[in-house]
PDB file of C-alpha atoms in Angstrom:
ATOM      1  CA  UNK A   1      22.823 -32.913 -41.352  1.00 90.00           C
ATOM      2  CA  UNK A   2      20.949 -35.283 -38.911  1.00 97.00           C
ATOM      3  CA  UNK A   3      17.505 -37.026 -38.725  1.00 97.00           C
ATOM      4  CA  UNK A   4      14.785 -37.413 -36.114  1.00 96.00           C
ATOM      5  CA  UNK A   5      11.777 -39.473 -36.312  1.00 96.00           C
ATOM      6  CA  UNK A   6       9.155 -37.064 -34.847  1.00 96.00           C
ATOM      7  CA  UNK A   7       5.539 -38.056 -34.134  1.00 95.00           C
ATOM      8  CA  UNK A   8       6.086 -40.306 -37.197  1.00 94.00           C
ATOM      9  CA  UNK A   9       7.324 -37.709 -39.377  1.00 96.00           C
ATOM     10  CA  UNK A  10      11.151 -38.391 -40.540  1.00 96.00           C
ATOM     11  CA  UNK A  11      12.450 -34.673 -40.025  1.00 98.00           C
ATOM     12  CA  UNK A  12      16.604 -33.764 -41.603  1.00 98.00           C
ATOM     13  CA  UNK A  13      18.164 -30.902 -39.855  1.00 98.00           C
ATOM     14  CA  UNK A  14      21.290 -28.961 -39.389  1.00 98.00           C
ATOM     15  CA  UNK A  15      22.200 -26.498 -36.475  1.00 98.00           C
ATOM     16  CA  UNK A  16      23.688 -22.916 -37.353  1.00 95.00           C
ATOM     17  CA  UNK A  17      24.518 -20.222 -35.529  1.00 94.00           C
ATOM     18  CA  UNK A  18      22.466 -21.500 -32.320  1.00 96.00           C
ATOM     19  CA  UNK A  19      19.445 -22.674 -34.166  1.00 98.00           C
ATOM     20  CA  UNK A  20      17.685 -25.465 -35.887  1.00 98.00           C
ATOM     21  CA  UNK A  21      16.796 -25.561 -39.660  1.00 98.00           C
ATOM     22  CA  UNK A  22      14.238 -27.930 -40.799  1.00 98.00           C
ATOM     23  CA  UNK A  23      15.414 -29.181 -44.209  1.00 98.00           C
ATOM     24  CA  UNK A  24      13.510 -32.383 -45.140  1.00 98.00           C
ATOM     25  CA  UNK A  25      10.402 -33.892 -43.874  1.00 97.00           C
ATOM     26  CA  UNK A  26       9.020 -37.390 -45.137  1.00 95.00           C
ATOM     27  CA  UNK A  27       5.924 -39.067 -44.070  1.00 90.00           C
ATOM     28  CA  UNK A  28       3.120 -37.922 -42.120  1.00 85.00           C
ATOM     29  CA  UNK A  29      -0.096 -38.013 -42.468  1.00 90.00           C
ATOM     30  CA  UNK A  30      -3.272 -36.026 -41.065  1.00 94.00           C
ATOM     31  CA  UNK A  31      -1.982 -33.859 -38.091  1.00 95.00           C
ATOM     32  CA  UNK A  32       1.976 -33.520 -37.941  1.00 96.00           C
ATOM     33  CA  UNK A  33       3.732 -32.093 -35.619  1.00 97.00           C
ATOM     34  CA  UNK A  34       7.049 -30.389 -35.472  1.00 98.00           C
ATOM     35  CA  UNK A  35       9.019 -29.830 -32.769  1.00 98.00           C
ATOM     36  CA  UNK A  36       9.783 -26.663 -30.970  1.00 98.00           C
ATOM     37  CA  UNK A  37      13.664 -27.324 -30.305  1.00 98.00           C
ATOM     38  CA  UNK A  38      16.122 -30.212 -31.964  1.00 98.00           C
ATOM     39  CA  UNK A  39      19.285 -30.856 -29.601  1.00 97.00           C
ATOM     40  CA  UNK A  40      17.855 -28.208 -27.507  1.00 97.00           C
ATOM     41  CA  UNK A  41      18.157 -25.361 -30.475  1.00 98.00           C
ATOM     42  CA  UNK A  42      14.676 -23.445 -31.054  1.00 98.00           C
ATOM     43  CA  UNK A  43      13.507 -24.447 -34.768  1.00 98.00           C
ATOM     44  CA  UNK A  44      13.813 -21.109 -36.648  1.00 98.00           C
ATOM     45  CA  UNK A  45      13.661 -21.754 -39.621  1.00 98.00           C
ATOM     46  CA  UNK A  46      11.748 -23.785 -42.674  1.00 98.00           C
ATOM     47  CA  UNK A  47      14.303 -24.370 -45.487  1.00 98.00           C
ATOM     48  CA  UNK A  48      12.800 -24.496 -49.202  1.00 97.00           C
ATOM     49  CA  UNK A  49      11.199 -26.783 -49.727  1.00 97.00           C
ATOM     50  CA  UNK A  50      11.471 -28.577 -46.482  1.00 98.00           C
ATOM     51  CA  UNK A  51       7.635 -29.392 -46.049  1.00 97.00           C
ATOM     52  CA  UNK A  52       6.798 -30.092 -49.507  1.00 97.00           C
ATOM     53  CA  UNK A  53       4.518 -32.961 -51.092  1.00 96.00           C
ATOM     54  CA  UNK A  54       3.236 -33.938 -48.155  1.00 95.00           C
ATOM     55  CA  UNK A  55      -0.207 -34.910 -49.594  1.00 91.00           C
ATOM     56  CA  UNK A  56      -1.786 -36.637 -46.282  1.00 93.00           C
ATOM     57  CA  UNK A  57      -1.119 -33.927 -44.340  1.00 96.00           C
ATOM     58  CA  UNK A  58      -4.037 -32.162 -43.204  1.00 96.00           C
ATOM     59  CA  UNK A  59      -2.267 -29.779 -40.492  1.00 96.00           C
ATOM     60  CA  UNK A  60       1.285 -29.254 -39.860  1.00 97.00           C
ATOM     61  CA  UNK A  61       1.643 -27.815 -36.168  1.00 97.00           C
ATOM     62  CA  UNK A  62       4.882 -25.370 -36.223  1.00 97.00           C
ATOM     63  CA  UNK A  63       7.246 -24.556 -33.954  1.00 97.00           C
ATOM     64  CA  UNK A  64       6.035 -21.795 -31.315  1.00 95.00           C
ATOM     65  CA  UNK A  65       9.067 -20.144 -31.737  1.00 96.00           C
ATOM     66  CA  UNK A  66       9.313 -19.905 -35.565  1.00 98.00           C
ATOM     67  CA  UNK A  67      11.020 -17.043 -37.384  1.00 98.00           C
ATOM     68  CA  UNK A  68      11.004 -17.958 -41.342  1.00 98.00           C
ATOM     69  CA  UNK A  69      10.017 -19.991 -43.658  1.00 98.00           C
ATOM     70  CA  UNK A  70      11.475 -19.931 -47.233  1.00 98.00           C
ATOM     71  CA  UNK A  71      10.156 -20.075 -50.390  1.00 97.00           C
ATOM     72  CA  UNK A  72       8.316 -23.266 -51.720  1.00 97.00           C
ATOM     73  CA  UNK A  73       8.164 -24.871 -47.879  1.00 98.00           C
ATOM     74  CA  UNK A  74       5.069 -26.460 -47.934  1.00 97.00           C
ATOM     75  CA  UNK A  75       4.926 -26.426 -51.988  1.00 97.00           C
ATOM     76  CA  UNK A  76       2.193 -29.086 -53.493  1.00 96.00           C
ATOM     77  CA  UNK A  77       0.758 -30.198 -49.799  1.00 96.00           C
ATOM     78  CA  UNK A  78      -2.595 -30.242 -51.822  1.00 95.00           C
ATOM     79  CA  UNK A  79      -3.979 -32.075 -48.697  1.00 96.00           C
ATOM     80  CA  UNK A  80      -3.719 -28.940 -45.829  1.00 97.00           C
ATOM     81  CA  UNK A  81      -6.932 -27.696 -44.871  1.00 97.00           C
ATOM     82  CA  UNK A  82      -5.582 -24.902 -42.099  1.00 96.00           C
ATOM     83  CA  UNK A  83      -2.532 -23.026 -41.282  1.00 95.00           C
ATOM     84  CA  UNK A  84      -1.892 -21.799 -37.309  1.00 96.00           C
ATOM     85  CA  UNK A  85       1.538 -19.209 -37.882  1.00 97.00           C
ATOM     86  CA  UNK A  86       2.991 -18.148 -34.885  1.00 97.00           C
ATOM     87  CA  UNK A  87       3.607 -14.211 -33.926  1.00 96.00           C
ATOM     88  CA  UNK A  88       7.412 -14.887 -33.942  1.00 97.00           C
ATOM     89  CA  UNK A  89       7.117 -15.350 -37.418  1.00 97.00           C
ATOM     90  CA  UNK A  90       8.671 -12.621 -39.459  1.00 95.00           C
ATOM     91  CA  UNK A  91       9.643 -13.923 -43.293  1.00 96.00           C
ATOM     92  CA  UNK A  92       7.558 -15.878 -45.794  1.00 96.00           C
ATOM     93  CA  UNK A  93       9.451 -16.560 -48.869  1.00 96.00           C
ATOM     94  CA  UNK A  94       7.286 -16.438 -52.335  1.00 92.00           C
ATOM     95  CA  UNK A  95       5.377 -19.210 -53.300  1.00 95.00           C
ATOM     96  CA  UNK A  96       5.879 -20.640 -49.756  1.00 97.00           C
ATOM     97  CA  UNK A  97       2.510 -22.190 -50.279  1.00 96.00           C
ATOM     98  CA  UNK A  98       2.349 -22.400 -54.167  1.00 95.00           C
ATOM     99  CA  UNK A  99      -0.272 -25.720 -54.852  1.00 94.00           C
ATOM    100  CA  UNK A 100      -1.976 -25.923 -51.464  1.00 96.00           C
ATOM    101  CA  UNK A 101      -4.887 -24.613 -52.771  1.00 94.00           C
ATOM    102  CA  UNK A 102      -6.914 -26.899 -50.184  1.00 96.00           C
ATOM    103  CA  UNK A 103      -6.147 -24.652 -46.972  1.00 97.00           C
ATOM    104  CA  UNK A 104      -9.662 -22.921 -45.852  1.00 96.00           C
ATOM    105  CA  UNK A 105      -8.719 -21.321 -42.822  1.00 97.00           C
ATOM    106  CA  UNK A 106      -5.389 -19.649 -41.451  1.00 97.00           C
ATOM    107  CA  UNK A 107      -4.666 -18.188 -37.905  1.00 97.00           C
ATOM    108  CA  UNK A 108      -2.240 -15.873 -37.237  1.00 97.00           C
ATOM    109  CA  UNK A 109      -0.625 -14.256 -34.114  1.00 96.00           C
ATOM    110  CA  UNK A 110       0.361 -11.074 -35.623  1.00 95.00           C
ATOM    111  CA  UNK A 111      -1.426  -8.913 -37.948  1.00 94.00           C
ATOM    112  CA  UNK A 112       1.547  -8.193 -40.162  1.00 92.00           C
ATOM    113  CA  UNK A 113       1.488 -11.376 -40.970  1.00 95.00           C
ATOM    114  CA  UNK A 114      -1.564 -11.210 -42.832  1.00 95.00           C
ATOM    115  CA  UNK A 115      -0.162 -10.156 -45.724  1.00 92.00           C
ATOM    116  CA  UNK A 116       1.819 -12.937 -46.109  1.00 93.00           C
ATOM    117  CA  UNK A 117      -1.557 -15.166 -46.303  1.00 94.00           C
ATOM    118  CA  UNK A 118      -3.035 -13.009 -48.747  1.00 93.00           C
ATOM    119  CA  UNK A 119      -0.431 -12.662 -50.998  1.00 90.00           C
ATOM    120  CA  UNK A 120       0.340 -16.607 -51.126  1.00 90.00           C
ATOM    121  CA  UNK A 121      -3.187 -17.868 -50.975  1.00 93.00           C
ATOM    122  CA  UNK A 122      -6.279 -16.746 -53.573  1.00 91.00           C
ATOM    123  CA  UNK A 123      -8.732 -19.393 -52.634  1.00 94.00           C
ATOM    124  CA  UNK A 124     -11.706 -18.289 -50.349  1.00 95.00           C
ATOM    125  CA  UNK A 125     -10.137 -18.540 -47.446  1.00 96.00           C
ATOM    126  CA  UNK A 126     -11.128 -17.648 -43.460  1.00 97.00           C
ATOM    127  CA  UNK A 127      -8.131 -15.720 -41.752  1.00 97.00           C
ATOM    128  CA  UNK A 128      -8.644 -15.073 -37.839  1.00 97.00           C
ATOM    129  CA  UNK A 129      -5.745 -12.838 -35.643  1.00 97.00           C
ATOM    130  CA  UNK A 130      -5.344 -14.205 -32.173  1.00 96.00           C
ATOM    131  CA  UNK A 131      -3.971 -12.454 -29.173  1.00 95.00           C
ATOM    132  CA  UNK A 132      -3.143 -16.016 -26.835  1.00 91.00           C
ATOM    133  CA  UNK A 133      -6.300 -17.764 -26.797  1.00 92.00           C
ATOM    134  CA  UNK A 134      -8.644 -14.760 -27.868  1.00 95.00           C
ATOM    135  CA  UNK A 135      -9.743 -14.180 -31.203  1.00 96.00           C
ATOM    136  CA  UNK A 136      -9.698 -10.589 -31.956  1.00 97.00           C
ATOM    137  CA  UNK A 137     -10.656 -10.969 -35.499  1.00 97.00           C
ATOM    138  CA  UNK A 138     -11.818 -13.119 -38.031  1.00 97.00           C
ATOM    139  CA  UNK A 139     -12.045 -12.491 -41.579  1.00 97.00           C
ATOM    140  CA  UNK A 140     -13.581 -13.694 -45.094  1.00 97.00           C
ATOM    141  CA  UNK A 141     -11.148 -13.010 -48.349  1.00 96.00           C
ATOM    142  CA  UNK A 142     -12.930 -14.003 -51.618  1.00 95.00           C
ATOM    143  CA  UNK A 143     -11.382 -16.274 -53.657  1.00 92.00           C
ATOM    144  CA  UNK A 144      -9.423 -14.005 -56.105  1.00 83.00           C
ATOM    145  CA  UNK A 145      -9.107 -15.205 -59.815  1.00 71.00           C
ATOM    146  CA  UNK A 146      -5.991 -13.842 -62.189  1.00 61.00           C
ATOM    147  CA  UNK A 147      -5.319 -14.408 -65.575  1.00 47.00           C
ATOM    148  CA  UNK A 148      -2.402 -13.463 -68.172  1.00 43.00           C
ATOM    149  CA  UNK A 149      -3.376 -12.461 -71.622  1.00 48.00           C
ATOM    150  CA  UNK A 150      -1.128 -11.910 -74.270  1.00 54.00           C
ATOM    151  CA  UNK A 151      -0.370  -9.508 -76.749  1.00 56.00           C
ATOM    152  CA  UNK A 152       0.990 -11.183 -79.651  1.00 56.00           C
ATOM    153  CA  UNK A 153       2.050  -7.920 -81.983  1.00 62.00           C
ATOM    154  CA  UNK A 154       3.946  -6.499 -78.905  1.00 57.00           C
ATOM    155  CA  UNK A 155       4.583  -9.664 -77.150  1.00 53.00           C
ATOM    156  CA  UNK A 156       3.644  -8.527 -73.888  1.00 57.00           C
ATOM    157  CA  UNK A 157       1.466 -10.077 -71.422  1.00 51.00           C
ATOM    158  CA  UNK A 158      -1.432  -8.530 -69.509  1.00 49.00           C
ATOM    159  CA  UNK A 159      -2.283  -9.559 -65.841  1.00 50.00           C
ATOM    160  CA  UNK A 160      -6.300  -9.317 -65.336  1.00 51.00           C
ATOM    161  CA  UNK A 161      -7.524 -10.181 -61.896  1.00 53.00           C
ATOM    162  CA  UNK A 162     -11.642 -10.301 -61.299  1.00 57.00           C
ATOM    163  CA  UNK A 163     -13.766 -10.768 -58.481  1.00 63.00           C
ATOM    164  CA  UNK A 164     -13.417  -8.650 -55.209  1.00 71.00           C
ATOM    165  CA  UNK A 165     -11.462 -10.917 -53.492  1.00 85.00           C
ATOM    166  CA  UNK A 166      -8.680  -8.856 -55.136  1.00 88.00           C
ATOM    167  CA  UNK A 167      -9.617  -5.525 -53.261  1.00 90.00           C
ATOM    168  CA  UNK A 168     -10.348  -6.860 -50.597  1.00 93.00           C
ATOM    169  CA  UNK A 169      -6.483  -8.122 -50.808  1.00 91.00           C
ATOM    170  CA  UNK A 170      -5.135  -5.115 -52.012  1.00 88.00           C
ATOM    171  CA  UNK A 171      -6.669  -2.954 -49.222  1.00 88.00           C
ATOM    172  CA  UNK A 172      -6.011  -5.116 -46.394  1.00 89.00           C
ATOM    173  CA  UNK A 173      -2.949  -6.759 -47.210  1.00 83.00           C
ATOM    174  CA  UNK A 174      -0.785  -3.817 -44.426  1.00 80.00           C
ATOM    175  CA  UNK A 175       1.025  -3.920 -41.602  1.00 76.00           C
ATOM    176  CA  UNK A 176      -1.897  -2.847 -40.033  1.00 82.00           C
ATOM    177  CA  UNK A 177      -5.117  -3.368 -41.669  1.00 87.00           C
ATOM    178  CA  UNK A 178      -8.535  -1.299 -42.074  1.00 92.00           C
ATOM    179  CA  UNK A 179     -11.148  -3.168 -40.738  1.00 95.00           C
ATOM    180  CA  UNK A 180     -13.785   0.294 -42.112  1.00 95.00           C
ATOM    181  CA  UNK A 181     -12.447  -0.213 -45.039  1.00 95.00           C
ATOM    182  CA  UNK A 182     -12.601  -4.062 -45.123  1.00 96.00           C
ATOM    183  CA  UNK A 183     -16.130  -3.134 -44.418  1.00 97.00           C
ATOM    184  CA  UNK A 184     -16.687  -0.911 -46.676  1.00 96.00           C
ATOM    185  CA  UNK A 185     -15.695  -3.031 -49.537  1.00 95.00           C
ATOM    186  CA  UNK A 186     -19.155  -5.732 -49.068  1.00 96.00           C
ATOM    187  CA  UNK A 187     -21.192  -3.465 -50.988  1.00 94.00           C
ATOM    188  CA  UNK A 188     -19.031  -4.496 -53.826  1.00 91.00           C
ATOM    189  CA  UNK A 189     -19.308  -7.621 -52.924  1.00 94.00           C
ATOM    190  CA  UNK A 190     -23.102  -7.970 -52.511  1.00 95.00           C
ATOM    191  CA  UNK A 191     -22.696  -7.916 -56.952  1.00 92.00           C
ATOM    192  CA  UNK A 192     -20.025 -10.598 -57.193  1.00 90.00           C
ATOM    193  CA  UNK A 193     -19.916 -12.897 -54.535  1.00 93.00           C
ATOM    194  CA  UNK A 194     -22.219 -16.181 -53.764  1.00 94.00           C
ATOM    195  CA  UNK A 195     -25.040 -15.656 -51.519  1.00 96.00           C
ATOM    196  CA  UNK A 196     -23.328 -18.559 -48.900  1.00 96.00           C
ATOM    197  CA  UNK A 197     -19.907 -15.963 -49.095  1.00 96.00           C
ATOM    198  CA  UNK A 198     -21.610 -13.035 -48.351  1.00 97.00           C
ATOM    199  CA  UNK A 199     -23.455 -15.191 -45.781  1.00 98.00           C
ATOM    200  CA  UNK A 200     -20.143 -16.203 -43.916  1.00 98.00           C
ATOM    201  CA  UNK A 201     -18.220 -13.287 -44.367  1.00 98.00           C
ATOM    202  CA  UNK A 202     -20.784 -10.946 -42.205  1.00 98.00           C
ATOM    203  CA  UNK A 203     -21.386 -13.637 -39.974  1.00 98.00           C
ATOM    204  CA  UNK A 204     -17.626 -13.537 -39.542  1.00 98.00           C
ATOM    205  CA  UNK A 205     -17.718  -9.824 -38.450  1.00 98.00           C
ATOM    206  CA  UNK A 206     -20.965  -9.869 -36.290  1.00 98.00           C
ATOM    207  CA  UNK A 207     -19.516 -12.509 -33.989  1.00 98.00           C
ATOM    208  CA  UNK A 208     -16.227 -10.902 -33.938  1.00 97.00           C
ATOM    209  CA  UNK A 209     -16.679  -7.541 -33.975  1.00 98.00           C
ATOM    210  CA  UNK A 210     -13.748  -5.785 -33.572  1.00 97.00           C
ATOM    211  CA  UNK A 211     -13.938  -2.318 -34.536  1.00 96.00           C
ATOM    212  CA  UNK A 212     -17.016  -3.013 -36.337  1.00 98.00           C
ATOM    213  CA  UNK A 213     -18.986   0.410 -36.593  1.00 98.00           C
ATOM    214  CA  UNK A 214     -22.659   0.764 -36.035  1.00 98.00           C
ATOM    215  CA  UNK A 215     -23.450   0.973 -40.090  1.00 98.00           C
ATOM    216  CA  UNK A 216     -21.917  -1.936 -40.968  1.00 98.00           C
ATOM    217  CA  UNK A 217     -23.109  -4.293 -38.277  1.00 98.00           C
ATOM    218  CA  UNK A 218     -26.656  -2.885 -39.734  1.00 98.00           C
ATOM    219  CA  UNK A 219     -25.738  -3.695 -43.407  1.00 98.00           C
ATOM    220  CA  UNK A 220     -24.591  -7.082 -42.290  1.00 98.00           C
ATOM    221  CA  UNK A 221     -27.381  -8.017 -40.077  1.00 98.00           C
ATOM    222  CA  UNK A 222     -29.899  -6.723 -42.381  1.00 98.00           C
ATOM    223  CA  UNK A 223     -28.310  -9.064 -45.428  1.00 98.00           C
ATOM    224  CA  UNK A 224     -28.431 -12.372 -43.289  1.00 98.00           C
ATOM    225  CA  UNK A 225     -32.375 -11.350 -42.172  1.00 98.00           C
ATOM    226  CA  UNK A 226     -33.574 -10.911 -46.248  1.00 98.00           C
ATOM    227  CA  UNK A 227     -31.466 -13.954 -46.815  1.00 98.00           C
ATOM    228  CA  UNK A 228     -32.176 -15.636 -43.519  1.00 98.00           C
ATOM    229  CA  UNK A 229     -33.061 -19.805 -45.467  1.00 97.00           C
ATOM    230  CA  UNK A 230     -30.120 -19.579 -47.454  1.00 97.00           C
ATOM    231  CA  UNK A 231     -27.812 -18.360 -44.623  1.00 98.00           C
ATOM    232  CA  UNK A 232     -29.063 -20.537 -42.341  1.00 97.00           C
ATOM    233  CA  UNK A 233     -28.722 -23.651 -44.332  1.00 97.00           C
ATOM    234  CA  UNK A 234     -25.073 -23.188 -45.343  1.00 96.00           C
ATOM    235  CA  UNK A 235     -24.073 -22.559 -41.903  1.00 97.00           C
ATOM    236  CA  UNK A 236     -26.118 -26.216 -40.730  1.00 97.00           C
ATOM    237  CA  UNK A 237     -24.043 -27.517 -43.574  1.00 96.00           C
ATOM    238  CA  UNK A 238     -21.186 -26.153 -42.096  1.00 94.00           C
ATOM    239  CA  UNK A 239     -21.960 -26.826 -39.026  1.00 94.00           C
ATOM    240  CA  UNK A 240     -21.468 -22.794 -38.493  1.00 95.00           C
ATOM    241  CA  UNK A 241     -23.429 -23.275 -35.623  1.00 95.00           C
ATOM    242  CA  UNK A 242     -22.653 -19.846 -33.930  1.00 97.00           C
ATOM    243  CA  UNK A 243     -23.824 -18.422 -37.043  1.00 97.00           C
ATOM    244  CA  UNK A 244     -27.203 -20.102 -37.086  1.00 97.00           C
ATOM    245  CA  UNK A 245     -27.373 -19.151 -32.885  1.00 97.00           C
ATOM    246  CA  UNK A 246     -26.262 -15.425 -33.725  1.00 98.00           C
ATOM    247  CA  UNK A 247     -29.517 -15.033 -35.964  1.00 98.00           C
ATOM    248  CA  UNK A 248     -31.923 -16.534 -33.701  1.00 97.00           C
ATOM    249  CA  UNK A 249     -30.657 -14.388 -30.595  1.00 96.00           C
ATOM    250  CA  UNK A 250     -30.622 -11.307 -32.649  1.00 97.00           C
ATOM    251  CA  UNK A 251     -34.006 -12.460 -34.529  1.00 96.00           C
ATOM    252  CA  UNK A 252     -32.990 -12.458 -37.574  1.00 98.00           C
ATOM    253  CA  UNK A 253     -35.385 -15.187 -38.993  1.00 97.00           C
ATOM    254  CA  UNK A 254     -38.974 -14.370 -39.530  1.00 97.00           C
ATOM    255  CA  UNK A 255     -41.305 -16.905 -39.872  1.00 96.00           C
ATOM    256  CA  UNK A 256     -41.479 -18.534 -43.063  1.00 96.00           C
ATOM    257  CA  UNK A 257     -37.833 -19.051 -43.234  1.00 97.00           C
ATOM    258  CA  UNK A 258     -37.902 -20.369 -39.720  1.00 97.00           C
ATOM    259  CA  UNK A 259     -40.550 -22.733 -40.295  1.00 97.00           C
ATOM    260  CA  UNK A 260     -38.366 -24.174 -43.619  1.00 97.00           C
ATOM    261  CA  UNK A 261     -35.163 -24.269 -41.448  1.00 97.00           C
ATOM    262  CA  UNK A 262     -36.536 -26.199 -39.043  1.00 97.00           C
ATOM    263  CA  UNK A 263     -37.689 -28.613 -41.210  1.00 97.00           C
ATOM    264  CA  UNK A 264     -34.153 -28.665 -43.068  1.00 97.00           C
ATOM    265  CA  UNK A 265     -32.424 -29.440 -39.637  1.00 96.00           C
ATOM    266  CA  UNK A 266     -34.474 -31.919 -39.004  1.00 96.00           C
ATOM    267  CA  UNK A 267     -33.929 -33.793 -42.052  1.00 96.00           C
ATOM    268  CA  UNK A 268     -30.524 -33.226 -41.342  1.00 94.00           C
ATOM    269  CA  UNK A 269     -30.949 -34.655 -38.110  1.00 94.00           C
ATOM    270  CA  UNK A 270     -29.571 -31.822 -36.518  1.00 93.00           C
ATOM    271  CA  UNK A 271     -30.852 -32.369 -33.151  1.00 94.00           C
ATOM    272  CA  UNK A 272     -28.930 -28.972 -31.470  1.00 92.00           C
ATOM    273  CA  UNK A 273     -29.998 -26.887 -34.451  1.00 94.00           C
ATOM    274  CA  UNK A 274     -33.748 -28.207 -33.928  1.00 95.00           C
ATOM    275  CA  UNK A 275     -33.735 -27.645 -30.354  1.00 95.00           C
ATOM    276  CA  UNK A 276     -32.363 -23.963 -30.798  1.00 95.00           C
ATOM    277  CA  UNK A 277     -34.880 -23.331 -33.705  1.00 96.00           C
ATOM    278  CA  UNK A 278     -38.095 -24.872 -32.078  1.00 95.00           C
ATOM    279  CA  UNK A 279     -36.879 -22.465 -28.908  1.00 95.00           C
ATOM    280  CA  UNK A 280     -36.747 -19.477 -30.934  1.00 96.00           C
ATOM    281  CA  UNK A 281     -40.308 -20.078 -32.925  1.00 95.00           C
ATOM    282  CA  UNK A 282     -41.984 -20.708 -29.437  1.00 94.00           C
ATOM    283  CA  UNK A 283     -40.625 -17.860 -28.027  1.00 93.00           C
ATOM    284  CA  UNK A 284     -40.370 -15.320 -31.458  1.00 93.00           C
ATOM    285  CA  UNK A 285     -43.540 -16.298 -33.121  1.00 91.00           C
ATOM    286  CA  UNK A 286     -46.339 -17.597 -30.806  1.00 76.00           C
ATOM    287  CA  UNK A 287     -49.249 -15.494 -30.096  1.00 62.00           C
ATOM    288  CA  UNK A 288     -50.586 -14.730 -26.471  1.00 52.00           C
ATOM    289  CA  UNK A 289     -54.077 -15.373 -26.374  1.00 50.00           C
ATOM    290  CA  UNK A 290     -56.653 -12.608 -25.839  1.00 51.00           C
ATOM    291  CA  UNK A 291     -58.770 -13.209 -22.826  1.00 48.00           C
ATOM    292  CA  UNK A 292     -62.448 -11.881 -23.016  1.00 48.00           C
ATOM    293  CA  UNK A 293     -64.748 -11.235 -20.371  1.00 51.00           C
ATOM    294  CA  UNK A 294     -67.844 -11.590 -20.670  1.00 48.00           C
TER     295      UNK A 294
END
């Protein structure tokens, strides 16, 4: 074994058969980074529980060249708000994320490993596939609840799962996902799910819309225009901004809600948002005058 002091981070390691395993890391906090080769060996692999209990960390950058990471790596790293796994990744152990229930958003280079994500994380959580710099797509997953019940006569237990972030799991979690049938599943949705989900999750598809069919992009657009305030305040919250800009340009807004928007951003003091939103009643909503001669 050997240490490092990387970034800050106090990293133990060992070398094997011609690359580096990652077996310990200690302090850290907000964005750590790990590096890409130790004693000029490419950093293959995350032992179990190599990452864990690292409760300041809000991003751990991995290796480019990572292969696996083992079971219970980043266990109880309650702090992690994202996840960026690289396409040479091929293995996540179970549980490799059991406790970091904080992560909202994971990008992955390869679409097999999507699975992974959904399988480890039941949260709400954003998941977008990236070919080098492009985002091909970006998906919502509901959170997904489960719960054990037992049966005391027969002492067996019964696994219930509700909500449809659990078919939305099921039916995605492939090698090569359905994006029709991801689509397909929001009419389920429309009866379970918050009204600030179903807001991000088609706002999600419409700006990346990657095999997105002419029916859905309809059913999507025509949900975020009947519940064009609501939308549109979640994503100032959020600061969704290409949200709030994809139902202006697309006029999504009619007048009512535009007029309360605008004066939601500007209590916000949203100055961008108010800009864009002023633009868009001016140009949307004023009349031309008739001219009358006489």
């Amino acid at each position: 074994m050997a240490q490092i002091n990387y970034y800050g981070t106090d990293l133990t390691y060992e070398i094997k058969n011609g690359k580096a395993r990652i077996t310990e890391a200690k302090g850290g906090k907000g964005k750590i980074l790990l590096p890409d080769t130790l004693e000029g060996f490419p950093v293959a692999v995350l032992s179990r529980y190599s990452l864990s209990n690292l409760r300041e960390a809000e991003e751990i950058v991995l290796p480019e060249g990572l292969e696996v990471i083992e079971s219970l790596a980043f266990y109880n790293d309650r702090g992690l708000l994202s996840l960026n796994l690289p396409k040479t990744l091929y293995r996540i152990g179970g549980d490799a994320f059991k406790n970091c229930d904080g992560i909202k958003e994971a990008t992955i280079g390869s679409p097999s490993l999507l699975r992974y994500v959904l399988d480890e994380l039941t949260q709400e959580i954003i998941v977008n596939y990236k070919e080098g710099e492009k985002t091909v797509w970006r998906l919502l997953f509901p959170i997904h609840a489960e719960s054990f019940s037992e049966d005391v006569p027969g002492r067996a237990f019964h696994r219930t799962f509700t909500g449809p972030g659990y078919t939305y799991r099921k039916e995605c979690s492939t090698r090569t996902p359905s994006l029709k049938r991801y689509d397909s599943l929001f009419k389920r949705a429309l009866e379970e799910e918050t009204e600030e989900t179903l807001s991000t999750l088609a706002a999600c598809r419409l700006l990346c819309p990657f095999e997105l069919e002419e029916t859905a992009k309809a059913e999507y657009e025509s949900y975020l225009s009947e519940h064009a305030e609501k939308a549109a305040k979640a994503f100032i919250d959020k600061n969704n901004l290409s949200a709030l800009y994809y139902m202006t340009e697309n006029k999504l807004i009619d007048r009512a809600s535009a007029d309360n928007i605008t004066e939601y951003a500007r209590k916000r003091n949203a100055a961008d948002v108010l800009a864009a939103l002023m633009d868009y009643k001016l140009k949307s909503f004023t009349s031309s005058k008739k001219l009358f001669e006489l």
